Coordinates of C-alpha atoms and ligand atoms in Angstrom, one line a residue:
M168 CA 110.6 107.7 118.1
N169 CA 108.4 108.9 115.2
T170 CA 105.0 107.7 114.6
T171 CA 104.4 105.1 112.0
L172 CA 102.0 106.2 109.1
R173 CA 99.2 104.0 108.0
L174 CA 99.0 104.4 104.2
S175 CA 95.9 103.7 102.3
P176 CA 96.0 101.2 99.6
D177 CA 95.5 103.7 96.7
A178 CA 97.8 105.4 94.1
A179 CA 98.7 108.2 96.8
G180 CA 99.6 105.7 99.4
I181 CA 101.7 103.5 97.0
A182 CA 103.5 106.6 95.7
R183 CA 104.3 107.7 99.3
A184 CA 105.5 104.1 100.2
A185 CA 107.8 104.0 97.2
A186 CA 109.3 107.4 97.9
L187 CA 110.0 106.3 101.4
L188 CA 111.7 103.2 100.3
R189 CA 113.8 104.9 97.7
A190 CA 114.8 107.3 100.5
G191 CA 116.1 104.4 102.5
A192 CA 113.2 104.4 105.0
L193 CA 111.3 101.2 106.2
V194 CA 107.7 100.5 105.0
A195 CA 105.8 97.4 105.8
F196 CA 103.5 96.1 103.0
P197 CA 101.0 93.3 102.5
T198 CA 101.9 90.3 100.4
E199 CA 99.8 87.3 99.9
T200 CA 101.7 85.3 102.4
V201 CA 102.2 87.8 105.4
Y202 CA 103.1 91.5 105.7
G203 CA 106.7 92.2 104.8
L204 CA 109.0 94.7 106.4
G205 CA 110.4 96.4 103.5
G206 CA 113.7 98.1 102.9
A207 CA 115.6 98.9 99.7
A208 CA 117.9 96.0 99.4
T209 CA 120.6 98.1 97.6
I210 CA 120.8 100.6 100.4
D211 CA 123.0 99.4 103.3
A212 CA 121.6 101.6 105.9
A213 CA 117.9 100.5 105.1
V214 CA 119.1 96.9 105.3
R215 CA 120.7 97.5 108.6
G216 CA 117.6 99.1 109.8
I217 CA 115.6 96.1 109.0
Y218 CA 117.7 94.0 111.4
E219 CA 117.5 96.7 114.1
A220 CA 113.7 97.2 113.9
K221 CA 113.2 93.5 114.1
G222 CA 115.9 92.7 116.5
R223 CA 116.9 90.0 114.0
P224 CA 120.2 88.2 114.4
G225 CA 122.7 89.3 111.7
H226 CA 123.4 85.7 110.6
N227 CA 119.8 85.4 109.4
P228 CA 119.8 86.5 105.7
L229 CA 116.8 88.3 104.1
I230 CA 114.5 87.5 101.2
V231 CA 114.7 90.0 98.3
H232 CA 111.3 91.0 96.5
V233 CA 111.2 91.9 92.8
P234 CA 108.2 92.3 90.6
D235 CA 109.1 89.7 87.9
L236 CA 111.6 87.1 86.5
A237 CA 113.5 89.6 84.4
A238 CA 114.4 91.6 87.7
A239 CA 115.2 88.4 89.5
E240 CA 117.7 87.3 86.9
R241 CA 119.5 90.5 87.4
L242 CA 120.3 89.5 90.9
A243 CA 120.8 85.6 90.8
V244 CA 121.8 83.1 88.4
F245 CA 119.0 80.7 87.0
D246 CA 119.4 77.2 85.5
D247 CA 116.6 75.6 83.6
Q248 CA 115.2 73.9 86.7
A249 CA 115.0 77.4 88.6
R250 CA 113.5 79.0 85.5
A251 CA 110.8 76.3 85.3
L252 CA 110.0 76.8 89.0
A253 CA 109.9 80.6 88.5
R254 CA 107.6 80.2 85.6
A255 CA 105.3 77.9 87.3
F256 CA 105.0 79.5 90.7
W257 CA 105.9 83.3 90.1
P258 CA 104.2 85.5 91.1
G259 CA 103.3 83.5 94.2
P260 CA 104.4 82.3 97.6
L261 CA 107.7 80.4 96.5
T262 CA 111.1 81.7 97.4
L263 CA 114.1 80.3 95.5
V264 CA 117.7 80.3 96.8
L265 CA 120.1 80.7 94.0
P266 CA 123.7 81.8 93.3
L267 CA 124.1 85.5 93.9
R268 CA 125.0 87.1 90.6
T269 CA 128.3 89.0 90.6
G270 CA 127.7 92.9 90.5
A271 CA 123.9 92.5 91.7
G272 CA 124.5 95.6 93.8
L273 CA 122.8 94.3 96.9
S274 CA 123.8 95.2 100.4
P275 CA 126.1 92.4 101.7
R276 CA 124.0 92.1 104.9
I277 CA 121.2 90.8 102.7
T278 CA 122.9 87.5 102.2
A279 CA 124.7 87.3 105.6
G280 CA 127.9 86.0 103.9
H281 CA 126.2 83.2 101.9
P282 CA 127.0 82.8 98.3
T283 CA 123.4 82.5 97.6
V284 CA 120.4 85.0 97.7
A285 CA 116.8 84.2 98.4
I286 CA 114.3 85.7 95.9
R287 CA 110.6 86.0 95.6
V288 CA 108.1 87.7 93.3
P289 CA 105.0 88.2 95.3
A290 CA 101.5 88.1 93.8
H291 CA 99.6 90.6 95.9
P292 CA 98.6 93.4 93.5
L293 CA 99.8 96.2 96.1
A294 CA 103.2 94.4 96.7
Q295 CA 103.5 94.3 92.8
A296 CA 102.5 98.0 92.4
L297 CA 104.9 99.0 95.2
L298 CA 107.8 97.1 93.8
R299 CA 107.3 98.4 90.1
E300 CA 106.9 102.1 91.5
T301 CA 110.1 101.7 93.7
G302 CA 112.1 100.4 91.0
L303 CA 114.6 98.8 93.4
P304 CA 114.8 95.2 94.8
V305 CA 113.2 95.3 98.2
A306 CA 114.3 93.1 101.1
A307 CA 111.3 92.3 103.3
P308 CA 111.3 89.7 106.1
S309 CA 108.0 89.3 108.1
A310 CA 107.0 92.6 109.7
N311 CA 107.3 91.4 113.3
P312 CA 109.9 91.6 116.1
S313 CA 112.2 88.6 115.6
G314 CA 110.9 85.3 117.1
K315 CA 107.3 86.5 117.6
I316 CA 104.1 85.7 115.7
S317 CA 104.1 86.8 112.1
P318 CA 101.7 89.6 111.0
T319 CA 98.7 89.1 108.5
T320 CA 97.1 92.5 109.1
A321 CA 98.4 96.2 109.4
D322 CA 97.3 96.1 113.1
H323 CA 99.4 93.1 113.8
V324 CA 102.3 95.1 112.2
L325 CA 101.7 98.2 114.3
D326 CA 101.3 95.9 117.4
G327 CA 104.9 94.9 117.1
L328 CA 106.7 97.7 115.2
S329 CA 104.8 100.9 115.8
G330 CA 107.4 103.7 116.2
R331 CA 110.2 101.6 114.8
I332 CA 109.3 102.0 111.0
A333 CA 108.3 104.9 108.8
A334 CA 105.0 103.5 107.4
V335 CA 102.7 100.6 106.8
L336 CA 100.7 100.2 103.7
D337 CA 97.3 98.8 104.9
G338 CA 95.9 96.2 102.3
G339 CA 93.7 94.3 104.8
P340 CA 94.2 90.7 105.8
C341 CA 96.7 88.5 103.9
A342 CA 94.9 85.7 101.7
V343 CA 97.6 82.8 102.2
G344 CA 98.5 83.6 105.8
V345 CA 101.8 81.5 106.2
E346 CA 105.1 82.6 104.8
S347 CA 106.6 81.5 101.4
T348 CA 107.9 78.1 100.7
I349 CA 111.8 78.4 100.5
L350 CA 113.3 76.0 98.0
A351 CA 116.9 75.5 97.0
P352 CA 116.9 74.1 93.5
G353 CA 119.3 71.4 92.5
T354 CA 119.8 67.7 92.5
P355 CA 118.0 66.9 94.9
P356 CA 116.1 70.1 95.4
R357 CA 115.9 70.9 99.1
L358 CA 112.8 72.3 100.9
L359 CA 114.3 74.8 103.3
R360 CA 110.9 75.9 104.7
P361 CA 107.4 74.6 103.8
G362 CA 105.1 77.5 103.1
G363 CA 102.4 78.8 100.8
V364 CA 103.3 76.6 97.8
T365 CA 102.9 72.9 98.9
A366 CA 105.4 70.1 98.4
E367 CA 102.9 68.3 96.1
D368 CA 102.6 71.3 93.9
L369 CA 106.5 71.6 93.7
A370 CA 106.7 67.8 92.8
R371 CA 104.5 68.3 89.6
V372 CA 107.3 70.7 88.3
L373 CA 110.3 69.1 89.8
G374 CA 109.2 65.4 88.9
T375 CA 110.2 64.6 92.4
L376 CA 109.4 65.6 96.0
P377 CA 111.9 68.0 97.3
I378 CA 114.0 66.6 100.4
R379 CA 113.6 68.1 103.8
P380 CA 117.1 68.8 105.3
E381 CA 116.8 68.0 109.0
D382 CA 116.6 71.0 111.3
A383 CA 120.2 71.6 112.7
A384 CA 121.9 73.9 115.3
R385 CA 123.0 75.9 112.4
P386 CA 120.5 75.1 109.7
E387 CA 120.9 76.0 106.1
A388 CA 117.8 78.5 106.1
P389 CA 119.5 80.2 109.2
G390 CA 116.1 81.7 110.2
Q391 CA 114.7 78.2 110.8
L392 CA 115.6 78.1 114.5
A393 CA 113.5 75.9 116.8
S394 CA 111.7 78.6 118.7
H395 CA 109.8 81.1 116.6
Y396 CA 106.3 82.4 115.9
A397 CA 106.1 82.3 119.7
P398 CA 103.1 83.5 121.6
E399 CA 103.6 84.6 125.3
A400 CA 101.5 81.6 126.4
A401 CA 102.9 78.0 126.5
V402 CA 101.7 76.0 123.5
R403 CA 100.7 72.2 123.6
L404 CA 100.0 70.5 120.2
N405 CA 97.8 67.7 119.0
A406 CA 95.2 68.3 121.8
T407 CA 92.2 66.4 121.3
A408 CA 90.6 68.1 124.5
P409 CA 91.6 71.0 126.7
Q410 CA 93.1 70.6 130.1
T411 CA 92.0 72.7 132.9
G412 CA 92.9 76.4 132.3
E413 CA 93.9 75.9 128.6
I414 CA 92.5 78.0 125.8
W415 CA 91.6 75.2 123.2
V416 CA 92.2 76.2 119.5
G417 CA 90.2 73.6 117.3
F418 CA 90.6 72.5 113.8
G419 CA 87.4 70.8 112.5
P420 CA 84.5 69.8 114.8
C421 CA 85.8 70.5 118.3
A422 CA 82.9 71.2 120.6
G423 CA 84.0 73.6 123.4
A424 CA 86.9 75.2 121.6
A425 CA 87.5 78.7 122.4
L426 CA 88.7 79.6 118.9
S427 CA 89.0 77.6 115.7
L428 CA 91.6 77.5 112.8
S429 CA 88.8 76.2 110.5
E430 CA 85.5 74.9 111.9
S431 CA 85.1 72.8 108.6
G432 CA 88.6 71.5 108.7
N433 CA 89.8 73.5 105.6
L434 CA 93.6 73.8 105.5
D435 CA 93.6 77.0 103.4
E436 CA 91.3 78.8 105.8
A437 CA 93.5 77.4 108.7
A438 CA 96.5 78.8 107.1
A439 CA 94.9 82.2 106.4
R440 CA 93.7 82.4 110.1
L441 CA 96.7 80.8 111.7
F442 CA 98.6 83.8 113.1
D443 CA 95.5 85.9 114.0
V444 CA 94.1 83.0 116.0
L445 CA 97.4 82.5 117.7
R446 CA 97.5 86.3 118.6
R447 CA 94.0 86.0 120.0
A448 CA 94.5 82.8 121.9
D449 CA 97.5 84.7 123.6
R450 CA 95.2 87.4 124.6
L451 CA 92.7 85.1 126.1
A452 CA 95.2 82.9 127.9
G453 CA 96.8 86.0 129.5
P454 CA 100.1 86.3 131.4
G455 CA 101.5 82.8 132.1
G456 CA 98.6 81.2 130.2
R457 CA 98.5 78.1 128.2
I458 CA 97.0 77.3 124.7
A459 CA 96.2 73.8 123.4
I460 CA 95.9 73.2 119.7
A461 CA 93.9 70.5 118.0
P462 CA 95.8 68.2 115.4
V463 CA 96.1 69.4 111.9
P464 CA 96.9 67.0 109.1
M465 CA 100.3 67.0 107.3
T466 CA 98.9 67.3 103.8
G467 CA 99.0 70.4 101.5
L468 CA 99.3 73.5 103.5
G469 CA 99.3 71.4 106.7
L470 CA 102.9 70.9 106.3
A471 CA 103.6 74.7 106.7
I472 CA 100.9 75.0 109.4
N473 CA 102.5 72.3 111.6
D474 CA 106.0 73.7 111.0
R475 CA 104.8 77.1 112.5
L476 CA 102.9 75.4 115.3
G477 CA 106.0 73.1 116.1
R478 CA 108.1 76.3 116.4
A479 CA 105.4 78.3 118.5
A480 CA 105.4 75.3 120.8
A481 CA 109.3 74.7 121.0
P482 CA 111.2 75.5 124.2
R483 CA 112.0 79.2 124.3
P484 CA 115.7 80.3 124.3
Ligands
AMP28 P1 111.4 85.8 106.9 O1 112.2 86.7 106.3 O2 111.0 85.9 108.2 O3 110.4 85.2 106.0 O4 112.6 84.6 106.8 C1 113.4 84.4 105.8 C2 113.9 83.1 105.6 O5 114.6 83.0 104.5 C3 114.9 82.8 106.8 O6 114.5 81.5 107.2 C4 116.2 82.8 106.1 O7 117.1 82.0 106.9 C5 115.9 82.3 104.8 N1 116.9 82.6 103.8 C6 117.2 84.0 103.4 N2 118.3 84.0 102.5 C7 118.6 82.7 102.5 C8 119.7 82.1 101.8 N3 120.6 82.7 101.0 N4 119.9 80.7 102.0 C9 119.1 80.1 102.6 N5 118.1 80.7 103.4 C10 117.7 81.8 103.3
MG29 MG1 109.8 85.8 109.9

């Protein structure tokens, strides 16, 4: 297929990326969480192309990205709680699942038959500039083949999708490093995916911790399937020492670890490095190899990190 352009993070690169998106082409771009695989959410052929490029099952709906709350209110119905969450955390790594507004004009594939739509306002300056210049809502799942490790650099995007998308806007590494938190507001509010906004942060606005619906065979966030973020190597969790032949990934002091999520045991750093370290460990482990990962605490971003690690270690389909 065609070669994928690498666009520079300047006015010319943003203008080119926006023109491609308006023409229905696919463009990966950086957000503060991970790189997104962007396509105009109002152009059905573009949305179909996202599913094809990723090999994503059609029942797994997409998150729509817009530059601000006003644009989000044109697509979804907000109540007071949803608006309070948006005011507190947007722009930022929080996705809200809200009733789809009649006449929103989105491709029906975006919601995969659900009466709700998932929306986010990213904080990354390049994502903001791109969304404003494009002037359309942009669907953007993570820019990786479905089920594989998410991308936090333009090179990661090209590793998985080169030749399958028109371009990648190269903004360097992503600061947060794990995907957005997905929350369905309501009574009680439900945490559909832990992510860049912590449950503790949400509780400060909600007045209560969101509940975590149990993972199910057909989960409510349909992308939350057991095996995801999977390296080629087998993954063992909570490893306090490596076994023979394992590549040990440390967190905090771990003498003899091949790689570390954070030598100082910092969860923000571990989240930012997570997907790159998994990719490196996979290369070191080689075909049929094994990775062992040190325990990571369940506080703050640790909830999102452990969620991704659990899926990376899950039995493969
Ligand atoms: P990704 O695009 O890889 O960040 O994954 C997006 C996640 O958002 C998946 O887990 C989807 O299942 C979830 N999602 C998207 N739309 C909805 C929706 N309307 N209701 C619940 N979850 C959604
Ligand atoms: Mg993904």
